[in-house]
Amino acid sequence: MSVVLSSIRWYLDVIREAQLADYGPVRGTMVIRPYGYALWERLQSWLDAALKEHGVQNAYFPQLIPMSFFEREAEHVEGFAPELAIVTRGGGKELEEPLALRPTSETIINSMFAKWVQSHRDLPMRLNQWANVHRWEMRTRPFVRTLEFMWQEGHTAHATPEEARAEAMAMLEVYREFAVTQAAMPVIAGRKSRIEQFAGANATFTIEAMMRDGRALQAGTTHDLGDNFSRAFGTQFSDAGGRLRHAHQASFGMSTRMVGGVVMSHGDDTGLRLPPRMAPLQADVGTEKSPGWKFSHWEMKGVPLRIEIGPRDVASGTCAIARRDRPGKEGKEFGVPLAPELLVQEVLKRLDEVQAELLERATRFRDEHILDVSSHSQFLEVIEQGKWARGWWAGSDEQEVALKEESGATLRCFPLEQPGGGGTCFLTGKPADQVALFAKAY
Amino acid sequence: PVHRLDGPTGGLVLVAKTRAALRLASAAFAAREVRKRYRAVVWGRLAAGGVVDIPLDGKPASTGYSPLRWHPMEPSGGRDAGVGTGERGAGSLEGNRWTGTRGAAPGSALAVTVLDLAPVTGRTHQLRRHLALMGHPIVGDPKYTSGYAAQRALALGDPAAEEGWRAGGGQTVAPGAIAGATPHLPTGLHLWSVGLGLRHPITSEPLTLQLDEPPEADAAPAPKGKAKPAGKKQKETKLGMRATKDGDFSEWYSQVVIESEMISHYDVSGCYILRPWAYAIWDEIKNWFDAEIKKLGVQNAYFPLFITEEALTTEKDHVEGFAAEVAWVTKSGSSDLDRPLAIRPTSETVMYPFYRDWIRSHRDLPLRLNQWTNVVRWEFKHPTPFIRSREFLWQEGHTAFATRGEADAEVHTILDLYAAIYQDLLAVPVVRGVKSSKEKFAGALYTTTVEAFIPHTGRGIQGGTSHCLGQNFSKMFNIEFETEDGTRAHAWQNSWGFTTRSIGVMIMTHGDDRGVVIPPRVCAVQVVLIPIPSTKLGEEARAAMAARAAEIEAALKTAGLRVRVDDRDNYTPGWKYNYWELRGVPLRLELGPKDMEAGVAMLARRDTGAKESVAWADVAARVPQLLDTIQSDMLAKAKATLDTCIEQVTTWEGFMAALERKHAVLAPWCDEESVEEDVKRRSAGKDGENKDAREATMGAKTLCIPLEQPELPEGTMCFASGKPAKNWALWGRSY
């Protein structure tokens, strides 16, 4: 791994040079430029179709939420209150009640579920919105953590706790599939610890991605909210027997953070390397007359293929195809026929190859950087190396927090794929029934 | 009557017509096999639902309750009835309905909560007593209303009562305060029986009897469900719509957006929820327009919501246009911001500083960006769903060119796309034109517009605007570039925006007394398929019908249509017809026992009600044709109406007479701003008593100067000033 690559400088250079984003005029905000926004649109169209396929309908809920809404769910308000951006003035007058810019929409959507959900026949209710949200973050980084970001947030209501849990799991699988098949990111799906879970949830599930500097990026989360919000907001339905019951709920979100994830998963010293299925431009055509800066411009922008046509090529009716993911001659194929049909075939084949190889390479990288630990000292060593530590875990919440303070690493998740059986907690020596993944994270 | 309601309780009563039915139904009540739902308005604020099971008269008693919404109230000496800007969160009565913000002002001295109640037992005065014991007596219930009742409940140490008490802010409702506040409320007990669920005593068929929400309680969505003439107070299968479009247009509109489940009201006045049925239309508009502008070479981007105060004040004209409507973020968490941040009312001032940085040379031009966002304009004018709201969704395109010619061309290309959204997608006819200098966008060189017209109110409505900004903004923001010959020049800019208002215009144009009517191209469901299995039908015949429905559904989906099969077994076919008519689905396909025998299906059009029978084999071919016909018929009908609503006149008398007839007026004009102001003043009636009257007599202004101009003979005089006319302008009262 290159030194340059591991630095924040590299990331910010790529974001600027590839024209993905600019800093906004207000600290912590950003302008998403067309090239960056096109990546987001790729994600949007794939995910929107997948959600609709699952029976989720799009809607739009107001951005401004009365402060009193947050106070209804105790954990939720505690989690979000410090990050709220609050409107107190409008149209030249002080507002009677301050309004917060949504940091997430559980509260407002639940105030509506309480009206819309009346009978068991109204369930399941599955809504989604594509919206901007605001969280007053102190340390920000384009795409990865910003005051304002774009996301989709899905919110569902179900008759039973089992269905709500199943929904959270199903959506996690949708996110995992997107990351792996489209973004070529071999994410690890798992459950968050109590410390790390969403404020107001019974359980939070996550896909965790490994960046090229070894840090973890939480790339999408789904939550089993149980009946916490439905109790707070009085969302009740009459079941088939006429009894009033509280709905059980799930919510799930994926954001523009994923764009940062793609950059940091695949980029190299030359710049971006985009998986063909995410790339706004999949191939660029260059001639011998093209100046060198043009080649490096498109390389830096991560366009997966370059088709080069020289005068001799024209004479022989051929061209050369160069792959962005493999530098130099190694990734170049000469003598590709220019005849449109054959060329298209060849290009499509190459794009598939690039897509598959980026995933392979990222998977290899991931597996090389996850190490099993069985003792506290081993744990510290692995984290110190900038890698992920995997070990049996039976520590308490306090011990988890202490470990974070000591090492800078957080418990990323309990992977859904467990080795089975049991083991000994690497920290406490107590018997443990699951392994956890720890890493430093964005 | 089979069951008894307390004298003052309103709503649904079950009446048996025969002795046998009486006996069986009474037994069902006694055995608690009947589900009962009540609606009540109670004193105090209840935030969460629960169950009260305080025994009454020594017997177990249980009442489930769940709050629907609450309204702050002011004690006597407070506001008069009819307030409703919502700013102070006051609730009051206007006519027969609540107005005012909900959820504002926690801890306000008095509040009422609308509750849904589900009693399990049926003790004497159970609901009234349970609520009183919780400290939330029912409004208009002198018998059980006193601070004492609430305190007694606390003394009992009942956790549910205590929870309710705390949720309500812990106040004791003093009888004096109530007496003072009561003038705001209609008299009588605020308790209604709204739902009964039971099995038919003879046939055992499950029955769900529901009342529309009592008009006294709120204007919120009426409970859904089937109502049969078991209770005498409700007509059969009356879903939603009560007002008529011709009778009370504004009431009709308020009802139709709610009942069709396009909009939900929200605690913040002027902000609405776009429910899936409405959002799907926006999705269609968005997909179509987004693809069209991408073909032109426009790219999407996203600029921050926050605008700094300095940036906002860069453009003076511009700021004056928007400053009064800006919402300000002044805090993060619990700390005050050093400098407040504005929420974008539009994005010129946040985007153009970047344009200055990005545009250096003629090679960087044209720069054509668009964004799909929300914007906030904190207005105090009367809000109307879709038409005027404090937050709305839109696209805003902002482009920069090297030459005026390119900018001019784009302005009109975009205007044509806007006209196409209205005419081709929403089936709404529009007039394309240029705004007068008085009506153009602040800071623009000129503004083009598509104007629609609402015949029922006689008002024009601006449907979308495409502006040529000239070099006004590029000079303000220093957007300069190096030309091909090395000199420096300011860029020519355009901006153009289209909003969710268009959905409201569509609803107003096509809706009727049965609900909304949505054109096929934008409706989330183009065909609804309703199988009609009669109870006489055997198992096998039912299965055959279901299979046939599935086959037709598959064939229509293959034809690329959006289809829904409504096979819910708890609703009658008639109820389903109403349900989908209310939502405006363009085409209904019925499949009944006779159709099964004949191998046909019945198609019913939502727009005209026309029906035709089609052989199964032809359905997949006929339906798309019919949808195309509906789409073009809807436009043609609206166009014919519009044509009768635009009168061409040349004199002031003719102008006033046309306005009187609630029409728009095409009249020769001298194109002078002072004359337009004068016309507005002279055409305004006296200030009306109420809102409707004020709107009916507001002054007329120019809607636009239509691109398509009638011939203007030499020597034609302005209808208002008598000076030589320069053009034909379209005038009207407007939204």
Short mmCIF file of C-alpha atoms in Angstrom, two decimals, chain A residues 22-26 29-35 37-38 41 44 48 52 57-69 71-72 80-99 101-102 108 111-112 114-119 121-122 125-128 130 132 134 136 147-150 231-236 238-244 246, chain B residues 35 37 39 45 47-50 64-70 87-89 102-106 116-118 120 220-221 224 264-268 271-277 279-280 283 286-287 290 294 299-308 323-334 337 340-341 343-344 350 354 358 369 372 374 376 378 380 391 393 564 568-571:
data_model
loop_
_atom_site.label_atom_id
_atom_site.label_comp_id
_atom_site.label_asym_id
_atom_site.label_seq_id
_atom_site.Cartn_x
_atom_site.Cartn_y
_atom_site.Cartn_z
CA ASP A 22 -15.80 20.90 -3.99
CA TYR A 23 -15.99 22.28 -0.49
CA GLY A 24 -19.19 24.17 0.17
CA PRO A 25 -19.21 27.72 1.50
CA VAL A 26 -20.23 26.53 4.95
CA THR A 29 -20.67 21.05 3.49
CA MET A 30 -19.80 20.09 -0.06
CA VAL A 31 -20.89 20.67 -3.61
CA ILE A 32 -21.32 17.39 -5.43
CA ARG A 33 -20.09 18.00 -8.97
CA PRO A 34 -21.57 16.22 -11.98
CA TYR A 35 -18.96 13.46 -12.06
CA TYR A 37 -23.24 13.05 -8.71
CA ALA A 38 -23.29 10.62 -11.62
CA GLU A 41 -27.15 8.40 -9.64
CA GLN A 44 -29.81 5.58 -6.88
CA ASP A 48 -34.52 2.45 -6.24
CA LYS A 52 -39.54 -1.07 -5.56
CA GLN A 57 -43.01 2.94 -2.25
CA ASN A 58 -41.41 6.35 -2.49
CA ALA A 59 -42.86 9.32 -0.63
CA TYR A 60 -41.63 12.66 0.70
CA PHE A 61 -41.79 13.92 4.26
CA PRO A 62 -41.08 17.51 5.33
CA GLN A 63 -37.54 18.43 6.23
CA LEU A 64 -38.50 20.53 9.26
CA ILE A 65 -39.43 18.56 12.36
CA PRO A 66 -40.77 20.06 15.60
CA MET A 67 -38.30 19.57 18.44
CA SER A 68 -41.01 17.97 20.53
CA PHE A 69 -41.10 15.00 18.13
CA GLU A 71 -38.33 14.08 22.73
CA ARG A 72 -40.85 11.31 22.43
CA PHE A 80 -29.38 13.00 17.94
CA ALA A 81 -29.96 16.16 19.99
CA PRO A 82 -26.34 17.38 19.91
CA GLU A 83 -26.20 17.09 16.11
CA LEU A 84 -29.42 18.89 15.23
CA ALA A 85 -29.43 22.02 13.09
CA ILE A 86 -32.29 24.13 14.40
CA VAL A 87 -34.44 26.72 12.69
CA THR A 88 -35.77 29.38 15.03
CA ARG A 89 -36.62 32.14 12.59
CA GLY A 90 -38.70 32.18 9.45
CA GLY A 91 -40.11 34.92 7.26
CA GLY A 92 -38.79 37.55 9.64
CA LYS A 93 -40.49 36.14 12.73
CA GLU A 94 -39.41 33.98 15.63
CA LEU A 95 -40.99 30.54 15.42
CA GLU A 96 -43.24 29.46 18.25
CA GLU A 97 -41.57 26.07 18.41
CA PRO A 98 -38.07 25.52 17.04
CA LEU A 99 -37.87 23.16 14.07
CA LEU A 101 -33.66 19.90 10.01
CA ARG A 102 -34.19 16.15 9.76
CA ILE A 108 -41.98 12.36 11.54
CA SER A 111 -46.18 10.43 13.62
CA MET A 112 -47.80 9.56 10.27
CA ALA A 114 -49.78 6.41 13.79
CA LYS A 115 -52.52 7.79 11.52
CA TRP A 116 -52.13 5.52 8.52
CA VAL A 117 -51.77 2.20 10.26
CA GLN A 118 -55.20 1.25 11.57
CA SER A 119 -55.77 -2.37 10.73
CA ARG A 121 -54.62 -5.11 6.57
CA ASP A 122 -52.61 -1.90 6.30
CA MET A 125 -46.34 -0.62 5.13
CA ARG A 126 -43.08 0.11 3.34
CA LEU A 127 -42.01 3.66 2.52
CA ASN A 128 -38.81 5.19 1.30
CA TRP A 130 -34.62 10.07 -1.24
CA ASN A 132 -30.99 15.34 2.16
CA HIS A 134 -28.28 17.26 8.27
CA TRP A 136 -23.87 18.83 12.83
CA LEU A 147 -23.01 18.29 7.64
CA GLU A 148 -25.44 17.61 4.87
CA PHE A 149 -25.67 14.43 2.88
CA MET A 150 -28.01 12.72 0.45
CA ARG A 231 -45.07 2.94 21.47
CA ALA A 232 -43.68 6.45 21.57
CA PHE A 233 -46.00 7.61 18.78
CA GLY A 234 -48.99 5.39 19.44
CA THR A 235 -48.83 3.45 16.16
CA GLN A 236 -51.40 0.76 16.77
CA SER A 238 -56.31 -3.83 15.29
CA ASP A 239 -55.28 -7.39 14.59
CA ALA A 240 -57.48 -10.04 13.00
CA GLY A 241 -59.05 -10.65 16.40
CA GLY A 242 -59.85 -6.96 16.91
CA ARG A 243 -57.19 -6.32 19.55
CA LEU A 244 -55.09 -3.19 19.41
CA HIS A 246 -48.31 -1.87 18.45
CA ARG B 35 -65.29 -4.69 18.15
CA ARG B 37 -64.29 2.02 18.11
CA ARG B 39 -63.55 8.87 18.68
CA ARG B 45 -52.27 16.60 25.78
CA ALA B 47 -48.69 11.83 23.67
CA ALA B 48 -48.80 8.05 23.79
CA GLY B 49 -51.45 5.39 23.60
CA GLY B 50 -52.13 2.60 26.06
CA GLY B 64 -57.63 0.96 24.76
CA TYR B 65 -56.78 4.48 23.69
CA SER B 66 -54.49 5.97 21.09
CA PRO B 67 -53.99 9.67 20.42
CA LEU B 68 -54.41 10.81 16.82
CA ARG B 69 -53.35 14.42 17.24
CA TRP B 70 -53.59 17.27 19.66
CA GLU B 87 -47.87 30.87 13.92
CA ARG B 88 -48.86 30.92 17.53
CA GLY B 89 -50.07 27.39 17.55
CA ARG B 102 -50.81 21.13 15.76
CA GLY B 103 -48.06 20.19 18.04
CA ALA B 104 -46.69 23.66 18.55
CA ALA B 105 -46.17 25.18 21.94
CA PRO B 106 -45.65 22.31 24.36
CA ASP B 116 -59.24 6.73 19.11
CA LEU B 117 -60.85 4.49 21.72
CA ALA B 118 -61.33 0.76 21.71
CA VAL B 120 -63.09 -4.11 25.47
CA ALA B 220 -58.06 14.79 8.81
CA PRO B 221 -58.51 11.64 6.73
CA LYS B 224 -61.50 3.85 5.85
CA SER B 264 -51.26 14.24 4.65
CA HIS B 265 -51.34 17.28 6.85
CA TYR B 266 -48.53 17.76 9.29
CA ASP B 267 -47.85 19.54 12.54
CA VAL B 268 -45.99 22.35 10.82
CA CYS B 271 -45.69 21.74 5.15
CA TYR B 272 -47.32 18.65 3.69
CA ILE B 273 -46.46 15.01 3.29
CA LEU B 274 -46.36 13.76 -0.27
CA ARG B 275 -47.75 10.27 0.05
CA PRO B 276 -46.78 7.53 -2.40
CA TRP B 277 -49.83 8.14 -4.61
CA TYR B 279 -44.96 11.06 -5.18
CA ALA B 280 -45.33 8.47 -7.96
CA ASP B 283 -41.33 10.35 -10.07
CA LYS B 286 -38.86 13.64 -12.92
CA ASN B 287 -37.84 10.60 -14.95
CA ASP B 290 -34.41 14.28 -16.39
CA LYS B 294 -29.63 14.90 -20.23
CA GLN B 299 -25.72 17.36 -16.00
CA ASN B 300 -27.05 16.87 -12.49
CA ALA B 301 -25.19 18.09 -9.42
CA TYR B 302 -25.99 19.01 -5.84
CA PHE B 303 -25.29 22.24 -3.99
CA PRO B 304 -25.68 22.68 -0.22
CA LEU B 305 -28.94 23.67 1.39
CA PHE B 306 -27.24 26.27 3.58
CA ILE B 307 -26.56 29.75 2.32
CA THR B 308 -24.44 32.19 4.27
CA ALA B 323 -35.35 37.82 2.01
CA ALA B 324 -38.75 38.13 3.61
CA GLU B 325 -39.39 34.42 3.12
CA VAL B 326 -36.14 32.93 4.37
CA ALA B 327 -35.97 30.40 7.21
CA TRP B 328 -32.85 30.66 9.36
CA VAL B 329 -30.85 28.02 11.20
CA THR B 330 -29.54 29.75 14.28
CA LYS B 331 -28.53 26.81 16.48
CA SER B 332 -26.71 23.52 16.36
CA GLY B 333 -27.59 21.21 19.22
CA SER B 334 -27.88 23.54 22.17
CA LEU B 337 -24.27 29.63 15.69
CA PRO B 340 -27.12 32.20 11.19
CA LEU B 341 -27.47 30.14 8.02
CA ILE B 343 -32.11 27.62 4.02
CA ARG B 344 -32.13 28.00 0.24
CA VAL B 350 -24.90 29.42 -3.56
CA PHE B 354 -18.68 28.20 -7.98
CA TRP B 358 -15.14 26.79 -12.68
CA LEU B 369 -26.19 22.04 -14.43
CA TRP B 372 -33.45 18.09 -7.91
CA ASN B 374 -36.29 20.75 -1.76
CA VAL B 376 -38.08 26.38 1.77
CA TRP B 378 -41.44 30.79 4.79
CA PHE B 380 -47.53 33.59 5.52
CA GLU B 391 -41.38 23.51 1.53
CA LEU B 393 -39.70 19.90 -4.37
CA ARG B 564 -52.88 -3.71 -9.87
CA ARG B 568 -59.02 -7.91 -1.09
CA ASP B 569 -61.73 -10.12 0.36
CA ASN B 570 -62.97 -7.73 3.03
CA TYR B 571 -64.42 -5.18 0.63
#
